[in-house]
Coordinates of C-alpha atoms in Angstrom, one line a residue:
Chain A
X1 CA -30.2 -17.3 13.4
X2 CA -26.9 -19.3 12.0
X3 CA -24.2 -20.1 14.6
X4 CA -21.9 -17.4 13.1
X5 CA -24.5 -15.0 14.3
X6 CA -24.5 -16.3 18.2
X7 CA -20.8 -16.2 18.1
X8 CA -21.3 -12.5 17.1
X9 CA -23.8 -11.8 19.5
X10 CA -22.4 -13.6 22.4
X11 CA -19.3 -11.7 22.0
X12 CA -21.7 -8.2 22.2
X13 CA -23.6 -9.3 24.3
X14 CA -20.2 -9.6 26.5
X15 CA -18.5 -6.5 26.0
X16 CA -22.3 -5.2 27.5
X17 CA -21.5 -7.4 30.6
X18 CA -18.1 -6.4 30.9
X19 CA -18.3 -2.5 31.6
X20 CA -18.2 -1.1 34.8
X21 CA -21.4 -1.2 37.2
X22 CA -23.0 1.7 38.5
X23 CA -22.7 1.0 42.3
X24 CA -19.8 -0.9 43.2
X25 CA -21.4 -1.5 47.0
X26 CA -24.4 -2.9 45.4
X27 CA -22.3 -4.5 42.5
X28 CA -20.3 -6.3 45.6
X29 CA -23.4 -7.2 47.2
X30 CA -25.1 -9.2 44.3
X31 CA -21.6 -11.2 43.8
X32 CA -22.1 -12.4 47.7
X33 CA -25.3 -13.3 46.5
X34 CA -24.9 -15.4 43.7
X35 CA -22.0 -17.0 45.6
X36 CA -24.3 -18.6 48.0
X37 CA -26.6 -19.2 45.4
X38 CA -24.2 -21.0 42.5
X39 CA -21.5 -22.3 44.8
X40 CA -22.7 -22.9 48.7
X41 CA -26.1 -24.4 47.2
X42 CA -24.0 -26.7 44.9
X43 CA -21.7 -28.3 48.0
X44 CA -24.1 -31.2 48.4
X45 CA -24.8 -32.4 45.0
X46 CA -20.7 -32.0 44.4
X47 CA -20.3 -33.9 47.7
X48 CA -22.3 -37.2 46.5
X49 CA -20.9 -37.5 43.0
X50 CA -17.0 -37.0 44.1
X51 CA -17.9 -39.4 47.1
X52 CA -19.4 -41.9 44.8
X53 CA -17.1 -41.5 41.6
X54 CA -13.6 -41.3 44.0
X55 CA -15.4 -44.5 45.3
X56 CA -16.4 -46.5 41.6
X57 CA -12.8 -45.1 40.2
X58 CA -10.9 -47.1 43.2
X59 CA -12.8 -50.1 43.0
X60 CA -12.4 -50.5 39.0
X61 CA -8.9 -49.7 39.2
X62 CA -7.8 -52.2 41.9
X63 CA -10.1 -54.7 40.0
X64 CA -8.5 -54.0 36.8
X65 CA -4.9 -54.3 38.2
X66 CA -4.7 -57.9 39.1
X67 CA -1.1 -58.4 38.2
X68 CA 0.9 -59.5 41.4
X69 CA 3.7 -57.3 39.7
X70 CA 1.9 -54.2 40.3
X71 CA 1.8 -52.8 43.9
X72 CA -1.5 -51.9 45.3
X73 CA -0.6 -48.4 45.9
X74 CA -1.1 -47.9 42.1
X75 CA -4.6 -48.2 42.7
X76 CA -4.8 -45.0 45.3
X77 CA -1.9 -43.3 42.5
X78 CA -4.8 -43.7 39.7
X79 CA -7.6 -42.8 41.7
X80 CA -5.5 -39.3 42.6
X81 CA -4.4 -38.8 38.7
X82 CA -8.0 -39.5 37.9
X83 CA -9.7 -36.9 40.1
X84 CA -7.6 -34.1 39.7
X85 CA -7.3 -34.2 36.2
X86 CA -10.0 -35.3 35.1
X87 CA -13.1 -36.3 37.0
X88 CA -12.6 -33.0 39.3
X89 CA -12.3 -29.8 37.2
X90 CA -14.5 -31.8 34.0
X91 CA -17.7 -34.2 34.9
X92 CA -17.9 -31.8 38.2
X93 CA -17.9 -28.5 35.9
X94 CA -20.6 -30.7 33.7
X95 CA -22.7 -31.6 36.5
X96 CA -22.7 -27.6 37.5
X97 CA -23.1 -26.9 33.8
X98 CA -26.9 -28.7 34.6
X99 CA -27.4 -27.7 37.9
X100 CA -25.8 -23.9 37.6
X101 CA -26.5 -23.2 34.2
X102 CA -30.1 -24.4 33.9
X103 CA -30.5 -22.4 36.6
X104 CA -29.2 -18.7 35.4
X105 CA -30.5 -19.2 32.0
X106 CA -34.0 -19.9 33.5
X107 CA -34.0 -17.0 36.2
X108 CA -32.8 -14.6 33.8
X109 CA -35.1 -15.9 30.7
X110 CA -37.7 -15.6 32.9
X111 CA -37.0 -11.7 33.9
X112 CA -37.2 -10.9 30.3
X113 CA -40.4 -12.4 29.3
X114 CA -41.5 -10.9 32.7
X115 CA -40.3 -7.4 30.9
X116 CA -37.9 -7.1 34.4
X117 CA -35.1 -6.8 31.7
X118 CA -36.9 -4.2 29.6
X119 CA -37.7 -2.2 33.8
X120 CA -34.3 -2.3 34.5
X121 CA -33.0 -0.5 30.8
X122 CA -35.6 1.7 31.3
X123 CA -34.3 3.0 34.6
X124 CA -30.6 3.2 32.7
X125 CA -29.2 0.2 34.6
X126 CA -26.8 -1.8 32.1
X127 CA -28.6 -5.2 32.3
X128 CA -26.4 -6.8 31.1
X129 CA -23.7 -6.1 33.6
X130 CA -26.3 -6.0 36.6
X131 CA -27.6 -9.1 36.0
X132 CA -24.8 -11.3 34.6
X133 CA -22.0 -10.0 35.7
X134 CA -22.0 -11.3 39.1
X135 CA -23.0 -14.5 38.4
X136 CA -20.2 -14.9 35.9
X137 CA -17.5 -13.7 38.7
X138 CA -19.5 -15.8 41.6
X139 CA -19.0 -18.8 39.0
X140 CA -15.3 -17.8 38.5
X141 CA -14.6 -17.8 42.4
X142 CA -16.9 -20.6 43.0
X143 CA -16.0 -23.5 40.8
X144 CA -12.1 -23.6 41.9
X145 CA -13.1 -23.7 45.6
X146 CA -15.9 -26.8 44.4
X147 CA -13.1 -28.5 42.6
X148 CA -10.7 -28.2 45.4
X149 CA -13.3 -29.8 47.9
X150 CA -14.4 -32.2 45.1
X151 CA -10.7 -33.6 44.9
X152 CA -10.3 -33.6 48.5
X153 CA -14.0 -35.3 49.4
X154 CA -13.3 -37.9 45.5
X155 CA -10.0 -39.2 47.1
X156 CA -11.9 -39.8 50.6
X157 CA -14.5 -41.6 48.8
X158 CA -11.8 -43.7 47.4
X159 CA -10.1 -44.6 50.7
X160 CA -13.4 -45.1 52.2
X161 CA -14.2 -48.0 49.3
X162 CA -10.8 -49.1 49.3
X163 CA -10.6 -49.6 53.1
X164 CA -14.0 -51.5 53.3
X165 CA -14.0 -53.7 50.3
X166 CA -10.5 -54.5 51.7
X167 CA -8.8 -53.9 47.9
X168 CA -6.1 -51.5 49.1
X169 CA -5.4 -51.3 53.0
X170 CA -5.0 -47.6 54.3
X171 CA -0.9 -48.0 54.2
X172 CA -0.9 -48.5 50.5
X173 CA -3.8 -45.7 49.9
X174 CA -1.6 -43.3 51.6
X175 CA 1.7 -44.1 50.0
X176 CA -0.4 -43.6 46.3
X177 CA -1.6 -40.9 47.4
X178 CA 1.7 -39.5 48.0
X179 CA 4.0 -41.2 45.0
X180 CA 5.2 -38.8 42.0
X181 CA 2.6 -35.9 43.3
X182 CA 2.9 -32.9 40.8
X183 CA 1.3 -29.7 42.1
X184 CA 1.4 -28.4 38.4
X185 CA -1.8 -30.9 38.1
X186 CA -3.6 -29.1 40.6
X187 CA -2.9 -26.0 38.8
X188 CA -3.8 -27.2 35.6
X189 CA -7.1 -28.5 37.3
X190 CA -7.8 -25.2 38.5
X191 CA -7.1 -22.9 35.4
X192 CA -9.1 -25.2 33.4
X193 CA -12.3 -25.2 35.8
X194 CA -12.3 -21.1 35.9
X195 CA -12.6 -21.3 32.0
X196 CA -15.1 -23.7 32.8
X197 CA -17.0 -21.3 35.3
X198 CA -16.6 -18.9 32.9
X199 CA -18.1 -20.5 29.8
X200 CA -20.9 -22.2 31.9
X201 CA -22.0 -18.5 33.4
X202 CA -22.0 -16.8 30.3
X203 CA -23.3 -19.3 27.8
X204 CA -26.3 -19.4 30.3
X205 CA -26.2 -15.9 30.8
X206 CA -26.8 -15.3 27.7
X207 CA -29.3 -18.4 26.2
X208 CA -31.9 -16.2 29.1
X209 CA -31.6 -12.9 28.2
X210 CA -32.3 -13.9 24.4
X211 CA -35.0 -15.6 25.1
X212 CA -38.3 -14.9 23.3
X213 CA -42.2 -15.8 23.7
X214 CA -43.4 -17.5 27.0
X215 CA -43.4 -20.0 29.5
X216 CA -41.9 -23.0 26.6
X217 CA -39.2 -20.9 25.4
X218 CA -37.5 -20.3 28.9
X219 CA -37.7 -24.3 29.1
X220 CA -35.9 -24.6 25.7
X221 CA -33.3 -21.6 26.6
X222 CA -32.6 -23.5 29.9
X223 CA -32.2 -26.7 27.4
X224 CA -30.4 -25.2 24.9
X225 CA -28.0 -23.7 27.8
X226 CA -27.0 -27.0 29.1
X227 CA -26.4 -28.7 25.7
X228 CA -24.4 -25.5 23.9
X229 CA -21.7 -25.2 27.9
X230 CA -21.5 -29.0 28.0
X231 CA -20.4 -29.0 24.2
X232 CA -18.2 -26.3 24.4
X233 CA -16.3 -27.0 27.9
X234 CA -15.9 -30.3 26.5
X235 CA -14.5 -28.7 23.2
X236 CA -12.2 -26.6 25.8
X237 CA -11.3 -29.3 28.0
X238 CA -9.3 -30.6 25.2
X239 CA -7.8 -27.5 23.7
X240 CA -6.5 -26.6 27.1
X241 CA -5.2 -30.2 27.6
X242 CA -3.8 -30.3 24.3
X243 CA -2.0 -26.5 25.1
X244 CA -1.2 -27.2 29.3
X245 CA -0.3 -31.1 29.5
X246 CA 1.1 -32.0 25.9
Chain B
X1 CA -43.4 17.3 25.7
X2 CA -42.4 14.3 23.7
X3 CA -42.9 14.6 19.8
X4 CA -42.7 11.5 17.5
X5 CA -41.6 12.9 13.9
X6 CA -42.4 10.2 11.1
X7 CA -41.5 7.3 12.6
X8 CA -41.3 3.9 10.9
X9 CA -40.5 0.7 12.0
X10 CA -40.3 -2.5 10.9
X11 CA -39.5 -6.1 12.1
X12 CA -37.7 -7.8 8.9
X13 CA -39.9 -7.5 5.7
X14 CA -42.8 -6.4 8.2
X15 CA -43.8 -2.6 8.8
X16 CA -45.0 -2.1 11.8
X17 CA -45.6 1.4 12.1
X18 CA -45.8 3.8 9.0
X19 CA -44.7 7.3 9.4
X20 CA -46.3 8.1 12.6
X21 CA -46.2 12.0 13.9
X22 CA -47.0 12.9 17.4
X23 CA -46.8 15.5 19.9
X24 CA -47.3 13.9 23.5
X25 CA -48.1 17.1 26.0
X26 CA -46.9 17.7 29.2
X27 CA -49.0 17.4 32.2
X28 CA -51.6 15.8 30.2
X29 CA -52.7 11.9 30.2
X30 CA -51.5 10.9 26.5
X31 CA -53.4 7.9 25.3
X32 CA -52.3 5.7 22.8
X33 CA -55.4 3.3 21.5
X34 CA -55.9 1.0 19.2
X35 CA -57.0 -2.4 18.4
X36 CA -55.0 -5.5 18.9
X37 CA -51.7 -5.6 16.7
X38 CA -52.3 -2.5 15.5
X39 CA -48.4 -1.0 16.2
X40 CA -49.6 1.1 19.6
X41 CA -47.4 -1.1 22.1
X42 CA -44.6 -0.8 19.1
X43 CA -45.0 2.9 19.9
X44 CA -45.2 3.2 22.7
X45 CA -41.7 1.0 23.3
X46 CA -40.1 3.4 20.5
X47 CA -40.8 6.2 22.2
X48 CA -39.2 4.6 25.2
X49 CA -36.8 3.8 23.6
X50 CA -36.7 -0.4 23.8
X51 CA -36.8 -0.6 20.3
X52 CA -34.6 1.6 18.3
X53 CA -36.9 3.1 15.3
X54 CA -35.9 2.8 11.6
X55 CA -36.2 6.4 10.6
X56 CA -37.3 9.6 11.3
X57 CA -37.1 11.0 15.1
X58 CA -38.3 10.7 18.9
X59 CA -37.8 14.4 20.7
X60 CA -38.1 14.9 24.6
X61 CA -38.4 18.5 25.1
X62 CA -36.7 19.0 21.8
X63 CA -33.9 16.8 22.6
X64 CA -33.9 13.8 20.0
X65 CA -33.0 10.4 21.9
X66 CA -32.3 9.0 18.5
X67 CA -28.5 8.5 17.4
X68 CA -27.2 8.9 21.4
X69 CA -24.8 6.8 23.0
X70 CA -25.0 4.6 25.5
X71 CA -24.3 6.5 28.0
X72 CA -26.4 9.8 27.5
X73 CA -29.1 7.1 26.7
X74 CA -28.8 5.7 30.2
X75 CA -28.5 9.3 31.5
X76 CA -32.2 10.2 30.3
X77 CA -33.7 7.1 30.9
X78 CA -33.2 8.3 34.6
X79 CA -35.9 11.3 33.6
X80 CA -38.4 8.1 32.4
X81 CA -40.7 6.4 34.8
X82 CA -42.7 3.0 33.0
X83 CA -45.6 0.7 34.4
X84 CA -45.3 -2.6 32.4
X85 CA -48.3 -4.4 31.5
X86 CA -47.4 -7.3 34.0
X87 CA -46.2 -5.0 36.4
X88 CA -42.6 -6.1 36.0
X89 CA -41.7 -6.1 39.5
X90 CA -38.1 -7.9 40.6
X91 CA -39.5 -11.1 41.9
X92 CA -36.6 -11.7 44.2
X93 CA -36.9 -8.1 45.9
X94 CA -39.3 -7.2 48.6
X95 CA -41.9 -4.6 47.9
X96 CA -39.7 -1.7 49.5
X97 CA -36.6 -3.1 47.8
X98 CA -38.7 -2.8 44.4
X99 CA -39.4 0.9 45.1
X100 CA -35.9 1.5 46.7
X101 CA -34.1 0.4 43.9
X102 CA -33.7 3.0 41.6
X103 CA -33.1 5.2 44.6
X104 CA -30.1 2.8 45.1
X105 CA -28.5 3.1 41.8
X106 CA -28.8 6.6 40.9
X107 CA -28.6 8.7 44.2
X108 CA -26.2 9.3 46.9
X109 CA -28.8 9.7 49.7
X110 CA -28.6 7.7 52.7
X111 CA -29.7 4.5 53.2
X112 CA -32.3 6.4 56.1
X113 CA -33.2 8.8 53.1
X114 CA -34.2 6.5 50.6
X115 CA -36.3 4.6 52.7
X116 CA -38.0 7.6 53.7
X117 CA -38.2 8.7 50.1
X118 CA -39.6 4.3 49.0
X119 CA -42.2 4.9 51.8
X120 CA -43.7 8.5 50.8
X121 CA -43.6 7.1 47.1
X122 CA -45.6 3.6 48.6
X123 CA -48.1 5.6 50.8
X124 CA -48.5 8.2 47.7
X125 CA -50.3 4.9 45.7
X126 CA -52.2 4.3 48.8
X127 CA -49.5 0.7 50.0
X128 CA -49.2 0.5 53.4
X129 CA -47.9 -2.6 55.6
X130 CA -46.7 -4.3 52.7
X131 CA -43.1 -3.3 52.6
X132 CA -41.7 -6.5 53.5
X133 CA -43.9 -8.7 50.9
X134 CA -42.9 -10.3 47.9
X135 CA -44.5 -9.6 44.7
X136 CA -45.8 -13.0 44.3
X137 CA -47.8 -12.2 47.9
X138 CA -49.7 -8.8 47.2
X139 CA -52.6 -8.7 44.1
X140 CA -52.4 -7.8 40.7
X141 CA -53.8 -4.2 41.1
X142 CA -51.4 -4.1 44.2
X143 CA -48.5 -4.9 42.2
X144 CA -49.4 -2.2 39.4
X145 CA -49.5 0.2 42.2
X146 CA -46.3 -1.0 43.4
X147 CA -44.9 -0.2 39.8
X148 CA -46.4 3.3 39.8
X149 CA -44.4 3.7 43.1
X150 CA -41.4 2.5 42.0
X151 CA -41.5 4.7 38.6
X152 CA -42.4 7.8 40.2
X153 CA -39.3 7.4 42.8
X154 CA -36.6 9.6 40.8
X155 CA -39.5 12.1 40.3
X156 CA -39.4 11.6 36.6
X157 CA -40.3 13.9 33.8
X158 CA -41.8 11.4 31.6
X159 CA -44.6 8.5 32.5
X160 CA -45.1 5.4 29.9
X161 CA -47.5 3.4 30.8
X162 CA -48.6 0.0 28.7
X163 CA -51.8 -1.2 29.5
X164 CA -51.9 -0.4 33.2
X165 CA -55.0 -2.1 33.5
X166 CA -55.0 -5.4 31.5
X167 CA -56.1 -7.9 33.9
X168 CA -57.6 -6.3 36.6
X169 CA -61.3 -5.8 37.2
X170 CA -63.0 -2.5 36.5
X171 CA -63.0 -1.4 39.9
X172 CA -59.2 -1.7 40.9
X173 CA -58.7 -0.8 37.1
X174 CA -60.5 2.7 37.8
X175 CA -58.2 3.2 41.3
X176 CA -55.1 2.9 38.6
X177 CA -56.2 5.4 36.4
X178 CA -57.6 7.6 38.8
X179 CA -53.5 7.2 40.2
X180 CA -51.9 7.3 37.2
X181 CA -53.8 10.9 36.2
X182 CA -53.7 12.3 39.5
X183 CA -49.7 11.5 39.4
X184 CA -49.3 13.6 35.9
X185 CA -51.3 16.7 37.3
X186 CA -49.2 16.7 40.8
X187 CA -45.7 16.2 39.4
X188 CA -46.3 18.1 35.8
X189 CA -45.2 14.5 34.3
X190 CA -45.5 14.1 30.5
X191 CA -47.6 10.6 30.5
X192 CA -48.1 8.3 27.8
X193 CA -50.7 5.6 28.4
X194 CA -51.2 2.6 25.8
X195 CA -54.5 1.0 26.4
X196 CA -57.8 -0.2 24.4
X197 CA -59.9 0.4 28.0
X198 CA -62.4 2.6 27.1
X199 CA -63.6 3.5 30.1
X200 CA -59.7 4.6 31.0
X201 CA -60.4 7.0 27.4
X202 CA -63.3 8.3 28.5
X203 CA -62.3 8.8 32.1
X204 CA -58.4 10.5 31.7
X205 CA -57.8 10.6 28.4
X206 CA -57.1 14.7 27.7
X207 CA -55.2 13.9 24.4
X208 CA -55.8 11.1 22.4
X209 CA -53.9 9.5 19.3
X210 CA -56.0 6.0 17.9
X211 CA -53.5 3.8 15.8
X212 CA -55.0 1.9 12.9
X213 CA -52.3 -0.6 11.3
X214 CA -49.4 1.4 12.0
X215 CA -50.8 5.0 10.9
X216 CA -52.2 7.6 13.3
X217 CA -55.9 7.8 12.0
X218 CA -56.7 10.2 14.7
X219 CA -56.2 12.8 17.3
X220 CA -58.4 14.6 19.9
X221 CA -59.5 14.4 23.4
X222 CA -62.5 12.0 25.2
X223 CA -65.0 14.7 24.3
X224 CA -64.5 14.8 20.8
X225 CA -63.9 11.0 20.1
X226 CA -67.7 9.8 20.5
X227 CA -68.7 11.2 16.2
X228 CA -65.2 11.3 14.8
X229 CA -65.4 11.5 11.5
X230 CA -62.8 8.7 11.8
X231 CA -64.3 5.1 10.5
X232 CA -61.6 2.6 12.0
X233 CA -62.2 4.8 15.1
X234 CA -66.2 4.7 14.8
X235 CA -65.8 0.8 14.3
X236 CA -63.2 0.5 17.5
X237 CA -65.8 2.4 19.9
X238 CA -69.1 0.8 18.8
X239 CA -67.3 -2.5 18.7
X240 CA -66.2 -1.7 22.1
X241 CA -69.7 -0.3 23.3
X242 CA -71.5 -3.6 21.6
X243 CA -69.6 -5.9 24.2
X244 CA -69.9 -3.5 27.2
X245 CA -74.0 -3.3 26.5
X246 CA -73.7 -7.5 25.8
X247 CA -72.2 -7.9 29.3
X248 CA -74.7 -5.9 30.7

């Protein structure tokens, strides 16, 4: 099939998703669900990397900034701009991209080759919107919320580095921290980590439910997930960039 | 009744199935046979309607399913029951949940009513004490009777069955047809049954259609398919005899 035709099928395959579910308590229920599953089970792994990265990013900057002219607060300044308009709503939304989207395209390539896809059209159930639905919305909600604590846990991990490798005492972190703040960057942050959520849950989505053949295929869907939502939030990343910051 | 008028379907330049007519009776066992890649699971998810059939026409009680919307699709697909061939039971639901869950999305009874109604459809296939097990915990032939549970649950008018018994031994593989015809006499349920077990043809097979690449080749019942004048058909049972009298 030639990329045209994914486009085209993506795009079906969405407006399937997109109609209204049968049972709006059960509909409600299955969001909750994949909530805990795509966002509560993704805290920890979101915890280490922002720790880690808020951490590296301070300690390169303050290394690279060796001019006497410069005050050391720049260092906690750059470490902010950093994570929350980059690092945050981007490498985190990649790392989920792997964890998350691996994930949904697995479970739900595995349903079909397990005919559980094929059960539910039988009974009349819209697959489609069953199934991917509210994973799409749980992403939605979910990835703003992990980008929010991501910021908040990068810039401790920054302190935290800063503090004990003694290249920018906690007076000079804070003020930083504080200088030129623009909320707008938050908001930019955020917009462009829903689109994320978004593309990640659908793209994933919708790699499983085409999948084909066996036990290798759902392995190469899962694959082929991860590689297709990295390329394209990246592709995104900068169109939004271009459109919100230029 | 469910009547298959010329039907053809193909999968790119290949044809698959070649014309086929059908009439599928009510209250009867249907069986589709056939060897291996010979177009009867390609029926059998036509008539379902999974795949959508080139030309020609599929009629449930005179009501063709071919050319509906989505919505009237979805509305008499709650009249079909099916039994997948691997059971196709929703890994991440408990047996109940399984058997509850078309209950859930297409009736307004109470939560207290369609548990009643999960557990009279589980102690129908002879599950008991299991409600709260995963389908990876309970056997193969317990998980196909989970699946006749679970498609019998909206009392449906129409039972499509795929090779109910690949994979299980000849003994539990008896116990599921025994089920599956006992099911079609109680409820009056038009059943079509795909298989190439035949001990399941000789045992509930009242009307039988054999598939030979993509053509029906023959119709009748088990007491008239032993001296068909049929060749494919001759060849299918004596090949089929041949490996049961090897085994023994």
């Amino acid at each position: 099939m030639s990329p045209i035709s994914h486009i085209g099928r993506y795009f079906v395959f969405m407006t399937r998703v997109c109609r209204q579910p049968l049972k709006w308590r059960i509909f409600g229920n299955r969001i909750l669900d994949e909530i805990e599953k795509i966002g509560i089970d993704s805290i920890g792994i979101v915890t280490i990397i922002s720790f880690f990265v808020g951490a590296v990013v301070c300690i390169q900057t303050a290394n690279n900034l060796g001019n006497p002219l410069i005050p050391t607060s720049t260092v906690a300044y750059a470490v902010r701009e950093c994570i929350i308009l980059e690092f945050s709503p981007t490498i985190i939304c990649l790392v989920l991209a792997g964890k998350v989207g691996s994930n949904i395209s697995s479970e739900i390539g595995t349903m079909r080759i397990t005919e559980q896809i094929d059960a539910l059209d039988i009974m009349g159930v819209n697959s489609a919107n069953h199934l991917v639905a509210p994973k799409v919305i749980a992403m939605i909600l979910s990835v703003p919320v992990l980008v929010i604590y991501s910021i908040a846990i990068g810039i401790i991990g920054g302190y935290v580095a800063g503090e004990y490798t003694g290249l920018v005492p906690t007076d000079a972190f804070f003020e930083g921290i504080h200088f030129i703040f623009k909320p707008y960057y938050v908001a930019y942050s955020l917009f462009k980590s829903t689109i994320f959520g978004f593309i990640i849950a659908s793209i994933a989505s919708y790699c499983g439910y085409y999948t084909h053949g066996g036990a290798l295929e759902v392995g190469k869907s899962s694959t082929t997930a991860v590689v297709i939502s990295s390329i394209v939030v990246l592709m995104f990343n900068l169109i939004i960039t271009q459109l919100l910051l230029s | 009744m469910i009547e298959a008028i010329n039907v053809v379907k193909s999968f790119g330049e290949r044809t698959i199935l070649h014309g086929i007519d059908a009439t599928f009776e009510t209250g009867k066992t249907n069986l589709i046979i056939g060897k291996s890649g010979s177009g009867k699971t390609v029926l059998l998810k036509s008539l379902v309607g999974l795949y959508d059939i080139d030309s020609g026409d599929i009629r449930y009680d005179g009501r063709s399913t071919c050319n509906l919307g989505m919505k009237q699709k979805n509305l008499m697909r709650q009249e079909v029951g099916m039994l997948f061939q691997g059971s196709a039971l929703f890994d991440s639901m408990t047996v109940e949940d399984n058997v509850r869950f078309p209950l859930d999305m297409f009736t307004d009874m109470t939560l207290e009513e369609r548990r009643e109604r999960a557990n009279f459809c589980l102690h129908r296939v002879n599950i008991i004490n299991s409600n709260k097990l995963y389908p990876s915990e309970i056997s193969g032939g317990m998980q196909k009777r989970v699946a006749i549970a679970r498609a019998i649950a909206l009392n449906p008018k129409y039972l499509f069955c795929d090779e109910p018994n690949s994979g299980l031994d000849p003994v539990t593989a008896a116990v599921i047809d025994d089920l599956i015809s006992e099911i079609t006499k109680e409820y009056g349920i038009t059943t079509i049954m795909n298989t190439h077990d035949m001990n399941s043809v000789f045992s509930i097979g009242e009307k039988i259609i054999f598939i030979n690449e993509g053509r029906k080749a023959w119709e009748g019942s088990s007491d008239t398919i032993v001296g068909s004048d049929c060749e494919p058909l001759d060849e299918f049972i004596s090949t089929t005899r041949n490996i049961v009298t090897k085994l023994k």
